[in-house]
Coordinates of C-alpha atoms (C1' of nucleotides) in Angstrom, one line a residue:
Chain K
V1 CA 29.8 25.1 -49.2
R2 CA 29.8 22.3 -51.7
S3 CA 33.0 22.1 -53.6
V4 CA 31.8 19.3 -56.1
P5 CA 28.0 20.0 -57.0
I6 CA 28.4 17.6 -59.9
A7 CA 28.6 15.1 -57.4
D8 CA 24.9 14.9 -56.9
Y9 CA 24.4 13.9 -60.5
D10 CA 26.9 11.2 -60.9
P11 CA 27.4 9.0 -57.8
S12 CA 29.7 6.8 -59.7
A13 CA 32.1 9.5 -60.2
F14 CA 32.8 9.1 -56.3
P15 CA 35.6 6.8 -55.0
P16 CA 34.6 3.3 -54.5
F17 CA 34.3 1.6 -51.2
A18 CA 34.3 -2.0 -50.3
V19 CA 31.8 -2.9 -47.9
T20 CA 32.1 -5.8 -45.3
V21 CA 30.2 -7.3 -42.5
D22 CA 31.8 -8.3 -39.4
L23 CA 30.1 -10.4 -36.7
V24 CA 30.5 -10.0 -32.8
V25 CA 28.9 -13.4 -31.9
L26 CA 28.7 -13.6 -28.1
T27 CA 27.8 -16.6 -26.0
V28 CA 27.7 -17.6 -22.3
H29 CA 29.7 -20.8 -21.5
D30 CA 30.0 -21.9 -17.9
G31 CA 29.1 -18.7 -16.8
V32 CA 31.8 -17.0 -18.9
C33 CA 30.9 -14.6 -21.9
N34 CA 32.6 -15.7 -25.1
V35 CA 33.2 -14.2 -28.2
L36 CA 33.9 -16.0 -31.8
L37 CA 37.2 -15.2 -33.1
V38 CA 39.0 -16.5 -36.3
E39 CA 42.8 -16.6 -37.1
R40 CA 43.5 -14.5 -40.1
G41 CA 45.3 -16.5 -42.7
V42 CA 46.4 -13.5 -44.9
D43 CA 47.6 -10.2 -44.7
P44 CA 46.9 -7.6 -43.6
Y45 CA 47.0 -8.9 -39.9
A46 CA 47.9 -12.4 -40.9
G47 CA 48.0 -14.7 -38.0
M48 CA 46.0 -12.4 -35.8
L49 CA 42.7 -12.9 -34.2
A50 CA 39.9 -11.1 -35.9
L51 CA 36.0 -11.0 -35.8
P52 CA 34.5 -13.2 -38.4
G53 CA 33.1 -11.3 -41.3
G54 CA 33.6 -10.8 -45.1
F55 CA 32.6 -8.6 -48.0
V56 CA 29.0 -8.0 -49.1
R57 CA 28.2 -9.2 -52.4
A58 CA 26.8 -7.0 -55.1
D59 CA 23.4 -8.0 -54.8
E60 CA 22.9 -8.8 -51.2
D61 CA 21.3 -7.0 -48.4
L62 CA 23.2 -6.3 -45.3
P63 CA 21.4 -8.5 -42.8
D64 CA 21.7 -11.2 -45.4
A65 CA 25.4 -10.9 -45.7
A66 CA 25.7 -11.1 -42.2
R67 CA 23.6 -14.1 -41.8
R68 CA 25.5 -15.8 -44.6
E69 CA 28.7 -15.1 -43.0
L70 CA 27.6 -16.5 -39.7
V71 CA 26.6 -19.9 -41.3
E72 CA 29.9 -19.9 -43.5
E73 CA 32.5 -19.1 -40.8
T74 CA 30.7 -20.8 -37.8
G75 CA 27.9 -23.2 -38.8
I76 CA 25.8 -21.6 -36.4
A77 CA 22.1 -22.1 -37.5
V78 CA 20.4 -18.6 -38.1
S79 CA 17.3 -19.7 -36.3
R80 CA 17.3 -19.4 -32.5
V81 CA 19.9 -16.6 -32.5
H82 CA 19.5 -12.8 -32.2
L83 CA 21.1 -10.6 -34.7
E84 CA 20.9 -6.9 -34.9
Q85 CA 23.1 -4.2 -36.5
L86 CA 25.7 -2.8 -34.2
G87 CA 27.1 0.1 -36.1
S88 CA 29.5 0.9 -38.8
Y89 CA 33.1 1.6 -38.9
G90 CA 34.7 3.4 -41.7
T91 CA 38.0 5.2 -40.8
P92 CA 39.9 5.8 -43.9
A93 CA 43.0 3.9 -42.7
R94 CA 41.3 0.9 -41.2
D95 CA 42.2 -1.4 -43.9
P96 CA 45.7 -0.7 -45.5
R97 CA 44.7 -2.3 -48.8
M98 CA 41.7 0.1 -49.7
R99 CA 38.8 2.3 -48.2
V100 CA 36.5 -0.2 -46.4
V101 CA 33.4 0.4 -44.6
S102 CA 32.6 -2.4 -42.2
V103 CA 29.1 -2.9 -41.0
A104 CA 29.3 -4.8 -37.6
Y105 CA 26.5 -7.0 -36.4
L106 CA 25.8 -8.1 -32.9
V107 CA 24.8 -11.9 -32.5
L108 CA 23.6 -13.4 -29.4
A109 CA 23.6 -17.1 -29.3
P110 CA 22.9 -19.9 -26.9
A111 CA 26.0 -22.1 -25.8
L112 CA 26.8 -24.6 -28.6
G113 CA 29.3 -27.3 -28.5
P114 CA 32.7 -26.5 -30.1
V115 CA 32.2 -24.6 -33.4
Q116 CA 31.2 -26.8 -36.3
A117 CA 32.7 -27.2 -39.6
G118 CA 32.4 -24.3 -41.8
T119 CA 34.9 -23.5 -44.5
D120 CA 37.1 -21.8 -42.3
A121 CA 36.0 -23.4 -39.0
A122 CA 39.3 -24.9 -38.4
T123 CA 40.6 -21.5 -37.2
A124 CA 37.3 -20.3 -35.4
Q125 CA 37.3 -20.4 -31.6
W126 CA 35.5 -19.2 -28.6
V127 CA 37.5 -16.7 -26.5
P128 CA 36.6 -15.2 -23.3
V129 CA 35.7 -11.7 -23.9
T130 CA 37.7 -10.4 -20.9
K131 CA 40.7 -11.9 -22.7
A132 CA 39.8 -10.8 -26.0
L133 CA 39.6 -7.3 -24.8
R134 CA 43.0 -7.5 -23.4
S135 CA 44.5 -8.9 -26.7
K136 CA 45.3 -7.1 -29.7
L137 CA 42.9 -8.0 -32.5
A138 CA 43.0 -7.1 -36.3
F139 CA 41.8 -3.9 -37.7
D140 CA 39.6 -1.8 -35.3
H141 CA 38.0 -5.0 -34.0
R142 CA 38.9 -4.5 -30.4
R143 CA 36.7 -1.4 -30.6
V144 CA 34.1 -3.1 -32.3
L145 CA 34.0 -5.9 -29.6
A146 CA 33.8 -3.3 -27.1
D147 CA 30.8 -1.8 -28.4
G148 CA 29.2 -4.9 -29.0
V149 CA 29.6 -6.0 -25.4
E150 CA 28.5 -2.7 -24.1
R151 CA 25.4 -3.0 -26.4
A152 CA 24.7 -6.5 -25.0
R153 CA 24.9 -5.3 -21.4
A154 CA 22.7 -2.2 -21.9
K155 CA 20.3 -4.4 -23.9
L156 CA 19.8 -7.0 -21.2
E157 CA 18.5 -4.3 -18.7
Y158 CA 15.4 -3.5 -20.8
T159 CA 14.8 -6.2 -23.1
T160 CA 14.2 -10.2 -22.7
L161 CA 17.2 -10.9 -24.9
A162 CA 19.2 -12.7 -22.2
T163 CA 17.0 -15.7 -23.3
S164 CA 18.8 -15.6 -26.8
F165 CA 21.8 -16.8 -24.8
C166 CA 19.8 -19.8 -23.3
A167 CA 18.8 -23.1 -24.9
K168 CA 15.3 -23.5 -25.9
E169 CA 14.5 -24.7 -22.7
F170 CA 16.2 -23.4 -19.5
T171 CA 15.8 -22.7 -15.9
I172 CA 15.8 -19.4 -14.1
T173 CA 19.0 -20.2 -12.6
D174 CA 20.3 -20.5 -16.2
L175 CA 18.8 -17.0 -17.2
R176 CA 20.4 -15.8 -14.0
R177 CA 23.7 -17.0 -15.1
V178 CA 23.6 -15.3 -18.1
Y179 CA 23.0 -11.9 -16.4
E180 CA 26.0 -12.6 -14.1
A181 CA 28.2 -13.5 -16.9
I182 CA 27.4 -10.6 -19.1
W183 CA 27.3 -8.0 -16.3
G184 CA 30.0 -9.4 -14.3
V185 CA 28.0 -9.2 -11.1
E186 CA 26.3 -11.7 -8.7
L187 CA 22.7 -11.6 -8.5
D188 CA 20.6 -12.8 -5.6
P189 CA 19.0 -16.0 -6.8
R190 CA 15.7 -15.2 -4.9
N191 CA 15.1 -11.7 -5.9
F192 CA 16.2 -12.5 -9.5
H193 CA 13.6 -15.3 -9.5
R194 CA 10.7 -13.1 -8.0
K195 CA 11.6 -10.3 -10.5
V196 CA 11.4 -12.6 -13.6
M197 CA 8.3 -14.3 -12.5
A198 CA 6.6 -11.0 -12.0
T199 CA 7.5 -9.7 -15.6
E200 CA 4.6 -10.8 -17.8
G201 CA 6.0 -12.5 -20.9
F202 CA 9.6 -12.8 -20.0
V203 CA 9.4 -16.6 -19.7
T204 CA 6.9 -19.2 -20.3
E205 CA 6.6 -22.4 -18.0
V206 CA 7.0 -25.7 -19.8
A207 CA 4.3 -27.6 -17.7
G208 CA 5.8 -30.6 -15.8
A209 CA 9.1 -30.3 -17.1
T210 CA 11.8 -30.1 -14.2
V211 CA 15.5 -30.5 -14.2
S212 CA 17.8 -31.4 -11.4
T213 CA 21.4 -31.0 -10.7
G214 CA 21.9 -32.2 -7.4
G215 CA 19.2 -30.2 -5.5
R216 CA 15.6 -29.4 -5.6
P217 CA 14.5 -29.8 -9.2
A218 CA 13.9 -26.7 -11.3
Q219 CA 11.1 -25.8 -13.3
V220 CA 11.6 -25.4 -17.0
F221 CA 10.8 -22.5 -19.1
R222 CA 11.0 -21.3 -22.8
A223 CA 11.4 -17.7 -23.8
G224 CA 8.2 -15.5 -23.5
P225 CA 6.4 -13.3 -26.1
A226 CA 7.6 -10.0 -24.4
P227 CA 10.5 -8.1 -26.4
T228 CA 11.0 -5.7 -23.6
L229 CA 11.0 -5.4 -19.7
H230 CA 8.8 -3.0 -17.9
P231 CA 10.2 -1.9 -15.5
P232 CA 13.7 -2.7 -16.4
L233 CA 16.2 -5.1 -14.6
V234 CA 18.7 -2.7 -13.1
R235 CA 22.4 -3.6 -13.3
Chain R
V1 CA 30.7 -22.8 -48.3
R2 CA 32.5 -20.0 -49.9
S3 CA 32.0 -19.7 -53.4
V4 CA 34.8 -17.3 -54.3
P5 CA 37.5 -17.8 -52.0
I6 CA 39.9 -15.6 -54.0
A7 CA 37.8 -12.9 -52.6
D8 CA 39.7 -12.6 -49.3
Y9 CA 42.8 -11.9 -51.2
D10 CA 41.7 -9.2 -53.5
P11 CA 39.3 -6.9 -52.1
S12 CA 39.3 -4.6 -55.1
A13 CA 37.8 -7.3 -57.2
F14 CA 34.4 -7.0 -55.2
P15 CA 31.7 -4.8 -56.7
P16 CA 32.1 -1.1 -55.6
F17 CA 29.9 0.6 -53.5
A18 CA 29.1 4.3 -52.9
V19 CA 28.8 5.4 -49.4
T20 CA 26.7 8.1 -48.2
V21 CA 25.8 9.8 -44.8
D22 CA 22.2 11.0 -44.1
L23 CA 21.2 13.0 -41.4
V24 CA 18.2 12.9 -39.0
V25 CA 18.2 16.3 -37.5
L26 CA 15.5 16.7 -34.8
T27 CA 14.6 19.8 -32.8
V28 CA 11.8 21.0 -30.5
H29 CA 10.0 24.1 -31.6
D30 CA 7.1 25.3 -29.6
G31 CA 6.3 22.0 -28.2
V32 CA 6.5 20.2 -31.6
C33 CA 9.5 17.8 -32.8
N34 CA 10.7 18.9 -36.1
V35 CA 12.8 17.2 -38.6
L36 CA 15.1 18.9 -41.1
L37 CA 14.3 18.1 -44.8
V38 CA 15.5 19.2 -48.1
E39 CA 13.6 19.2 -51.3
R40 CA 15.4 16.9 -53.8
G41 CA 16.5 18.7 -56.9
V42 CA 17.4 15.9 -59.0
D43 CA 16.4 12.6 -60.0
P44 CA 16.0 10.1 -58.5
Y45 CA 13.1 11.3 -56.4
A46 CA 13.4 14.9 -58.0
G47 CA 11.2 17.3 -56.0
M48 CA 10.4 15.0 -53.3
L49 CA 11.4 15.6 -49.6
A50 CA 14.4 13.7 -48.3
L51 CA 16.9 13.8 -45.4
P52 CA 19.9 15.8 -45.9
G53 CA 22.9 14.0 -46.6
G54 CA 25.7 13.3 -49.4
F55 CA 28.5 11.1 -50.4
V56 CA 31.3 10.3 -48.2
R57 CA 34.7 11.5 -49.6
A58 CA 37.6 9.5 -50.4
D59 CA 39.6 10.2 -47.4
E60 CA 37.0 11.4 -44.9
D61 CA 35.9 9.6 -41.6
L62 CA 32.3 8.8 -41.4
P63 CA 31.6 11.2 -38.4
D64 CA 33.4 14.1 -40.2
A65 CA 31.3 13.4 -43.2
A66 CA 28.1 13.9 -41.2
R67 CA 29.4 17.0 -39.6
R68 CA 30.5 18.4 -42.9
E69 CA 27.0 17.9 -44.3
L70 CA 25.5 19.2 -41.4
V71 CA 27.2 22.6 -41.8
E72 CA 26.9 22.4 -45.6
E73 CA 23.1 21.8 -45.8
T74 CA 21.8 23.5 -42.6
G75 CA 24.5 25.9 -41.6
I76 CA 24.1 24.5 -38.0
A77 CA 27.0 24.9 -35.9
V78 CA 28.7 21.5 -35.0
S79 CA 29.2 22.6 -31.3
R80 CA 26.2 22.5 -29.2
V81 CA 24.5 19.6 -31.0
H82 CA 24.8 16.0 -30.2
L83 CA 25.7 13.7 -33.1
E84 CA 25.6 9.8 -32.9
Q85 CA 25.5 7.2 -35.5
L86 CA 22.0 5.6 -36.1
G87 CA 22.5 2.9 -38.3
S88 CA 23.3 1.7 -42.0
Y89 CA 21.0 1.0 -44.6
G90 CA 22.0 -0.9 -47.8
T91 CA 19.3 -2.6 -49.5
P92 CA 20.5 -3.3 -53.0
A93 CA 17.5 -1.4 -54.7
R94 CA 17.4 1.6 -52.3
D95 CA 19.1 3.8 -55.0
P96 CA 18.3 3.1 -58.7
R97 CA 21.5 4.4 -60.0
M98 CA 23.9 2.2 -58.2
R99 CA 24.7 0.2 -55.2
V100 CA 24.5 2.7 -52.1
V101 CA 25.1 2.0 -48.5
S102 CA 24.0 5.0 -46.3
V103 CA 25.1 5.6 -42.8
A104 CA 22.5 7.5 -41.0
Y105 CA 23.5 10.0 -38.1
L106 CA 21.1 11.2 -35.6
V107 CA 21.5 15.0 -34.6
L108 CA 19.6 16.3 -31.7
A109 CA 19.8 20.3 -31.8
P110 CA 18.5 23.4 -29.8
A111 CA 15.8 25.2 -31.4
L112 CA 17.1 27.7 -34.0
G113 CA 15.7 30.2 -36.1
P114 CA 14.9 29.6 -39.5
V115 CA 17.5 27.3 -41.4
Q116 CA 20.5 29.4 -42.1
A117 CA 22.0 29.8 -45.6
G118 CA 23.8 27.1 -46.9
T119 CA 24.5 26.1 -50.4
D120 CA 21.1 24.1 -50.6
A121 CA 19.7 26.1 -47.8
A122 CA 16.9 27.5 -49.9
T123 CA 15.2 24.2 -49.9
A124 CA 16.0 23.1 -46.3
Q125 CA 12.9 23.2 -44.1
W126 CA 11.9 22.3 -40.6
V127 CA 8.9 19.6 -40.9
P128 CA 7.0 18.4 -37.9
V129 CA 7.8 14.7 -37.4
T130 CA 4.4 13.6 -37.2
K131 CA 3.8 15.1 -40.7
A132 CA 7.0 13.8 -42.1
L133 CA 6.2 10.4 -41.0
R134 CA 3.0 10.4 -42.8
S135 CA 4.6 11.9 -45.9
K136 CA 6.4 9.9 -48.7
L137 CA 10.0 10.6 -48.4
A138 CA 12.9 9.8 -51.0
F139 CA 14.7 6.5 -50.8
D140 CA 14.1 4.7 -47.6
H141 CA 14.1 7.9 -45.6
R142 CA 10.8 7.3 -43.8
R143 CA 12.2 4.2 -42.3
V144 CA 15.4 6.1 -41.3
L145 CA 13.3 8.9 -39.8
A146 CA 11.2 6.5 -37.8
D147 CA 14.4 4.7 -36.6
G148 CA 15.9 8.2 -35.4
V149 CA 12.7 9.2 -33.6
E150 CA 12.5 5.8 -31.9
R151 CA 16.2 6.2 -30.8
A152 CA 15.7 9.8 -29.5
R153 CA 12.7 8.7 -27.6
A154 CA 14.6 5.6 -25.9
K155 CA 17.6 7.8 -25.2
L156 CA 15.7 10.5 -23.2
E157 CA 14.8 7.8 -21.0
Y158 CA 18.2 6.8 -19.6
T159 CA 20.4 9.7 -20.7
T160 CA 20.5 13.6 -20.2
L161 CA 20.4 14.0 -24.0
A162 CA 17.3 16.1 -23.6
T163 CA 19.6 19.1 -22.9
S164 CA 20.7 18.8 -26.2
F165 CA 17.4 20.1 -27.5
C166 CA 17.6 23.1 -25.2
A167 CA 19.5 26.3 -25.7
K168 CA 22.5 26.8 -23.6
E169 CA 20.5 28.1 -20.7
F170 CA 17.0 26.9 -19.9
T171 CA 14.4 26.4 -17.2
I172 CA 13.1 23.2 -15.9
T173 CA 9.9 23.9 -17.7
D174 CA 11.8 24.1 -21.0
L175 CA 13.4 20.8 -20.6
R176 CA 10.0 19.2 -19.6
R177 CA 8.5 20.5 -22.7
V178 CA 11.1 18.6 -24.6
Y179 CA 10.2 15.4 -23.1
E180 CA 6.5 16.1 -23.5
A181 CA 7.3 17.0 -27.5
I182 CA 9.6 14.0 -28.0
W183 CA 7.3 11.4 -26.2
G184 CA 3.9 13.0 -26.9
V185 CA 2.7 12.8 -23.3
E186 CA 2.1 15.3 -20.6
L187 CA 4.2 15.1 -17.6
D188 CA 3.3 16.5 -14.1
P189 CA 5.4 19.7 -13.7
R190 CA 5.9 19.2 -10.0
N191 CA 7.0 15.7 -10.1
F192 CA 9.3 16.4 -13.0
H193 CA 10.8 19.1 -11.3
R194 CA 11.6 17.0 -8.2
K195 CA 13.0 14.1 -10.3
V196 CA 15.4 16.5 -12.4
M197 CA 16.7 18.2 -9.2
A198 CA 17.3 14.7 -7.5
T199 CA 19.3 13.3 -10.3
E200 CA 23.0 14.4 -9.7
G201 CA 24.6 16.3 -12.5
F202 CA 21.7 16.4 -14.9
V203 CA 21.4 20.3 -14.7
T204 CA 23.5 22.9 -13.1
E205 CA 22.1 25.9 -11.6
V206 CA 23.1 29.4 -13.1
A207 CA 23.3 31.2 -9.7
G208 CA 20.8 34.3 -9.7
A209 CA 19.5 34.1 -13.2
T210 CA 16.0 33.8 -13.7
V211 CA 13.4 34.1 -16.5
S212 CA 9.9 35.1 -16.3
T213 CA 7.0 34.7 -18.6
G214 CA 4.0 36.0 -16.7
G215 CA 4.3 34.1 -13.6
R216 CA 6.9 33.4 -10.9
P217 CA 10.2 33.6 -12.4
A218 CA 11.9 30.4 -13.1
Q219 CA 15.4 29.4 -12.0
V220 CA 17.9 29.0 -15.2
F221 CA 20.3 26.0 -15.6
R222 CA 22.7 24.7 -18.1
A223 CA 23.4 21.1 -19.0
G224 CA 25.0 19.2 -16.1
P225 CA 28.0 16.8 -16.4
A226 CA 26.1 13.5 -16.1
P227 CA 25.8 11.7 -19.4
T228 CA 23.1 9.2 -17.9
L229 CA 20.3 9.1 -15.5
H230 CA 20.1 6.5 -12.6
P231 CA 17.5 5.6 -12.1
P232 CA 15.9 6.4 -15.7
L233 CA 12.9 8.7 -16.5
V234 CA 10.4 6.4 -17.3
R235 CA 8.0 7.2 -20.1
Chain Z
dT1 C1' 21.0 -37.4 7.2
dC2 C1' 23.3 -33.9 4.9
dA3 C1' 24.5 -30.8 1.4
dA4 C1' 22.8 -28.5 -2.5
dT5 C1' 19.7 -26.2 -5.4
dA6 C1' 14.8 -24.2 -5.9
dG7 C1' 11.3 -21.3 -4.6
dT8 C1' 8.4 -18.3 -1.1
dG9 C1' 7.6 -14.9 2.5
dT10 C1' 8.6 -10.7 5.1
dC11 C1' 10.7 -6.5 6.1
dT12 C1' 12.8 -2.1 5.0
dG13 C1' 14.0 1.8 2.5
dT14 C1' 13.7 4.5 -1.8
dA15 C1' 11.2 6.5 -5.3
dA16 C1' 7.2 7.3 -8.3
dG17 C1' 2.5 9.1 -9.0
dA18 C1' -1.1 12.2 -7.3
dC19 C1' -2.0 16.5 -5.7
dA20 C1' -2.5 20.2 -1.7
dG21 C1' -0.3 24.0 -0.6
dT22 C1' 3.2 28.2 -0.8
dA23 C1' 6.0 31.7 -3.5
dT24 C1' 6.7 35.3 -6.8
dT25 C1' 6.0 37.6 -10.8
dG26 C1' 3.0 40.5 -14.8
dT27 C1' -1.1 42.8 -15.7
Chain B
dA1 C1' -6.5 41.8 -6.7
dC2 C1' -6.1 38.1 -9.8
dA3 C1' -4.3 35.0 -13.1
dA4 C1' -0.1 32.7 -14.2
dT5 C1' 3.8 30.1 -13.6
dA6 C1' 7.5 28.1 -10.4
dC7 C1' 8.5 25.4 -6.6
dT8 C1' 7.7 22.6 -2.0
dG9 C1' 5.7 19.3 1.0
dT10 C1' 2.9 15.1 1.9
dC11 C1' 0.5 10.9 1.3
dT12 C1' 0.1 6.3 -0.7
dT13 C1' 1.7 2.7 -3.5
dA14 C1' 4.9 -0.2 -6.0
dC15 C1' 9.3 -2.3 -5.9
dA16 C1' 14.2 -3.4 -5.1
dG17 C1' 17.6 -5.2 -1.8
dA18 C1' 18.5 -8.1 2.1
dC19 C1' 17.6 -12.3 4.1
dA20 C1' 14.9 -16.1 6.9
dC21 C1' 12.5 -19.9 5.8
dT22 C1' 10.4 -24.0 3.4
dA23 C1' 10.6 -27.7 -0.5
dT24 C1' 12.6 -31.3 -2.9
dT25 C1' 16.2 -33.6 -4.9
dG26 C1' 21.1 -36.6 -5.1
dA27 C1' 24.8 -38.6 -2.4

DNA sequence: TCAATAGTGTCTGTAAGACAGTATTGT
DNA sequence: ACAATACTGTCTTACAGACACTATTGA
């Protein structure tokens, strides 16, 4: 039973919400999955670690806001990263100041150096996900981060998104370390190699290019055209 | 570069958004996947078919708003249905009246009779998804519906959610018809039966209960405790 | 030469797809 | 009896997991 039928006719009569985007930016550094966190400068939760994010502007689409925040707070170039919507979080009391709905985005980025200078970059830092999930984060960001990590884990199974964590050119071992870091398991290098090579469009060979790190040189690849894996890579 | 740094300190200075929930309610009737649509009574898009939904109230959590709208607009009991967040849609011009962010929820419900009487139930109707996707729907609801259907298709592969489309008690054939309707394929009844029975916790036998429809009586089952399928049922 | 890493080949068990065959009902 | 539906068993093929073996580098 609708208690306020007039509502359908006058949306502006409804309580105003603030809408923000929050970013779960994941990378793999040295076999460890990291998330980008910023230290909050102001209340609420001043001094506490939080996901980067900010308010959506008046005439800005949601993915545009996510991309803008990514550049502003991290200096990460939007190209060469994967960005997808993770979900929305709107519990009434999640921000003590006012009613806020946060649209979270998941970003999978290749391992870069230290965070480049953005406006707030002085406080932006990479934190191992295992450590971040044990910490207390601002707002409901611990839950958002957990959801993002779980999404990433699931997507590696049936998509080629693992290549989003790699540099433009990478070896099969680089790719395997991504899976091992995100899933927290060890994979047989030989079976992994066979499986990746058997999956049409997963990776594309860079003819002639090899990289050596103290053993037999490894063939170099780039991300292939296939978006999904058939059959999936099981965890 | 942040152009309005004051923004971080005064969220109420940001442009207000209206937040709505929209529902993609899917069922399987007689081997056809249907979606629940309502006819809009007012502008914008007056007279056009749209997903059921409405504004989120001032002190209401997002899933609560989704459940409330489900009952209000369809009379569907919240128990025995699966409800999950689908995604948020906030293109600036999606509602000509003001800036609206819609949080879409996906509902998988068992086949019920005709839509029961809610306030707006006179205009609520089940529409085959294939037909709805060929129609023009209000707002960006065609896209939202397409995303919902694709989510449902994907989830049937690796979860036990197909049972959400079935009545409390069902046969293996009922379950197979759900897969066939959602995926739009024919499955081998014998291999499907074997696969379902081999998956621990997918279905639970109701001892002694059988149902006959002109052939050998079929064993009756209920939804099992397992949430996911290992290995998945491939499309 | 040796350690280290990359890549190939082989064996085995599991499970999917195809489909013959059996079981139990309504008409 | 016969059609219709439910269920079981068998065969073949594909692929994952385990792991021996070969290849090619740096130290």
